[in-house]
Every structure is written in C-alpha cells, then in structure tokens.
Amino acid sequence: MNKPKLTYFDAPVSRGEECRLALHLAGVDFEDVRIKSSDWAAMKEQTPYGALPVLELPGHPPLAQSNAILVLIGRLYGLHPADEYEAARHEGMMQHVEDLRGVVGPTIRMADAEKKAAREAMVAGFLPAWARSAEKNIPGEPFFGGAKIHVVDLKLHMAVRWFNGGKVDYIPATIFASCPKLMRVHDAVRDHASVRSWYAKA
Ligand SMILES: N[C@@H](CCC(=O)N[C@@H](CS)C(=O)NCC(=O)O)C(=O)O
C-alpha cells in the first residue's frame, strides 16, 4: 500500500461518505475502496471493530471509528481546531451525531410495523430533542466554527442529509427544517466548492 486507503460500503452515505469528503477536502489522493454488502461477512472479522469505515495510512495500523478517522484527518490537514478546548467542543458535536445514528440506525433492519412504531415515536420525541440540542450547541455560522469548514461540519451535513431527501420511511424530510443553524451548516457544506467538486466527479 503506497497511498491512503478508505474502505466503506458502496454508497455515498453516512460514516463512510463523511470520511471520503474529509479526505477529498484535505486534498489527499486516496484509494476509495467500496465493498459490496455480499462481501462484508468475509471481511468483518478482519477489521478493527467489525465495522466500517476503516482508514489505512502507509506505515500505520488500520484505523476504525468514524470520529477517530475524521479527527485524525482534521488534525493532519487543518480541518480540526488546533486549540484543544475548541477541538473538544467539535468532538462533542461529532459524538452527538453518533448518538443520533445509534438510535435511528437499529430501526433500519426492523420489520415494517416495528419500524413504523419506533420511528413515529422518534419523530414525536427523540428527533426534535436531538435537533434542539444540536441547534443550541452550534456556535458559528455558516459552519460550526464560523467561516471555516471543519470535519464536524461534514458529519453534521451527512446527518441532516440522511433525512432531507425524504427517503427515511416514517420520518418527514422536514424533521430538522425548524433548526436554522443545523440547516445552515448542511447547506454551507453542500455548497462548498470542494464538496461540489467531489460530487461533480462522482
Ligand atoms: N462507531 C462506529 C460505527 C461503525 C458502524 O456501525 N458502521 C456500520 C456502517 S455505517 C457497519 O459497519 N455496519 C456493518 C456491521 O456492523 O456489520 C463508527 O463511528 O465508525
């Protein structure tokens, strides 16, 4: 291996896509390995935590956990604050996105009736509460830290984009529409020149 390699499922979503975006924004020439779900079972036990994404950097052991990957890329390439306290504030929000995924993610594999009930309960309680907390803790504009984009913004963008398309059954596309700061981060990332160039080449 002579260049960085990021492995994730073959879809432009979630934890893998935010890491791809971070590498692209950082200007890293990386191998974008996209695996088929049918190949996953055979690979799972070879990954550090039995999950993707995994980042491999020449000369280092494979690194898993999306937030660790994002923070490392951010630190190496100026996409995470140098100030330790500010960095920790960014990491707090990144963990908040993982909390969201930890609640909504398990519903993906539920049977329809169970999924409907679980998601309708989330729309009534967990999701608006999650969004209020996110909103309350976004200090800057248009990005989390102000004028400059950081890895936390990529993570927030992917979280909002998950629902924005209206493709998550029983969760309205407008679920975060009443959160101007969250939507502003989402839109600013979408409109960022380097993010646009990633999707232009896709
Ligand atoms: N905490 C981990 C979670 C990783 C995770 O659950 N990844 C999912 C895809 S987004 C996965 O690998 N699912 C397949 C499996 O767990 O077998 C992270 O942030 O990277």
mmCIF file of N, CA and C and ligand atoms in Angstrom, residues 8-9 14-15 40 44 50-53 65-66 98, ligand 1:
data_model
loop_
_atom_site.group_PDB
_atom_site.id
_atom_site.type_symbol
_atom_site.label_atom_id
_atom_site.label_comp_id
_atom_site.label_asym_id
_atom_site.label_seq_id
_atom_site.Cartn_x
_atom_site.Cartn_y
_atom_site.Cartn_z
ATOM 1 N N TYR A 8 -15.228 1.361 2.745
ATOM 2 C CA TYR A 8 -16.605 1.518 3.234
ATOM 3 C C TYR A 8 -17.523 0.815 2.231
ATOM 4 N N PHE A 9 -18.789 0.785 2.562
ATOM 5 C CA PHE A 9 -19.767 0.175 1.658
ATOM 6 C C PHE A 9 -19.939 1.061 0.409
ATOM 7 N N SER A 14 -23.516 8.413 5.047
ATOM 8 C CA SER A 14 -23.155 8.159 6.431
ATOM 9 C C SER A 14 -21.658 8.254 6.751
ATOM 10 N N ARG A 15 -21.187 7.347 7.620
ATOM 11 C CA ARG A 15 -19.845 7.460 8.191
ATOM 12 C C ARG A 15 -18.756 7.345 7.122
ATOM 13 N N TRP A 40 -19.164 -8.397 2.694
ATOM 14 C CA TRP A 40 -18.866 -7.878 4.031
ATOM 15 C C TRP A 40 -18.608 -8.972 5.068
ATOM 16 N N LYS A 44 -15.553 -8.803 7.779
ATOM 17 C CA LYS A 44 -15.905 -8.169 9.061
ATOM 18 C C LYS A 44 -14.869 -8.420 10.165
ATOM 19 N N GLY A 50 -14.961 -4.695 13.662
ATOM 20 C CA GLY A 50 -16.045 -5.409 12.982
ATOM 21 C C GLY A 50 -17.020 -4.480 12.298
ATOM 22 N N ALA A 51 -16.541 -3.297 11.899
ATOM 23 C CA ALA A 51 -17.422 -2.317 11.261
ATOM 24 C C ALA A 51 -16.596 -1.409 10.355
ATOM 25 N N LEU A 52 -17.288 -0.711 9.459
ATOM 26 C CA LEU A 52 -16.656 0.255 8.542
ATOM 27 C C LEU A 52 -17.190 1.658 8.854
ATOM 28 N N PRO A 53 -16.426 2.700 8.545
ATOM 29 C CA PRO A 53 -15.247 2.763 7.698
ATOM 30 C C PRO A 53 -13.956 2.361 8.406
ATOM 31 N N GLN A 65 -13.474 3.589 13.496
ATOM 32 C CA GLN A 65 -14.291 4.551 14.248
ATOM 33 C C GLN A 65 -14.273 5.892 13.506
ATOM 34 N N SER A 66 -15.432 6.229 12.951
ATOM 35 C CA SER A 66 -15.510 7.401 12.068
ATOM 36 C C SER A 66 -14.994 8.675 12.730
ATOM 37 N N GLU A 98 -23.160 10.753 16.337
ATOM 38 C CA GLU A 98 -23.109 9.298 16.555
ATOM 39 C C GLU A 98 -24.264 8.835 17.453
HETATM 40 N N1 LIG B 1 -18.893 3.620 15.922
HETATM 41 C C1 LIG B 1 -18.561 3.185 14.592
HETATM 42 C C2 LIG B 1 -19.786 2.545 13.976
HETATM 43 C C3 LIG B 1 -19.443 1.854 12.686
HETATM 44 C C4 LIG B 1 -20.641 1.191 12.054
HETATM 45 O O1 LIG B 1 -21.596 0.750 12.724
HETATM 46 N N2 LIG B 1 -20.581 1.086 10.738
HETATM 47 C C5 LIG B 1 -21.633 0.428 10.004
HETATM 48 C C6 LIG B 1 -21.833 1.144 8.671
HETATM 49 S S1 LIG B 1 -22.222 2.860 8.846
HETATM 50 C C7 LIG B 1 -21.232 -1.002 9.716
HETATM 51 O O2 LIG B 1 -20.068 -1.300 9.511
HETATM 52 N N3 LIG B 1 -22.220 -1.929 9.685
HETATM 53 C C8 LIG B 1 -21.990 -3.320 9.381
HETATM 54 C C9 LIG B 1 -21.828 -4.165 10.598
HETATM 55 O O3 LIG B 1 -21.832 -3.643 11.741
HETATM 56 O O4 LIG B 1 -21.705 -5.385 10.439
HETATM 57 C C10 LIG B 1 -18.054 4.358 13.748
HETATM 58 O O5 LIG B 1 -18.355 5.516 14.104
HETATM 59 O O6 LIG B 1 -17.352 4.156 12.754
#
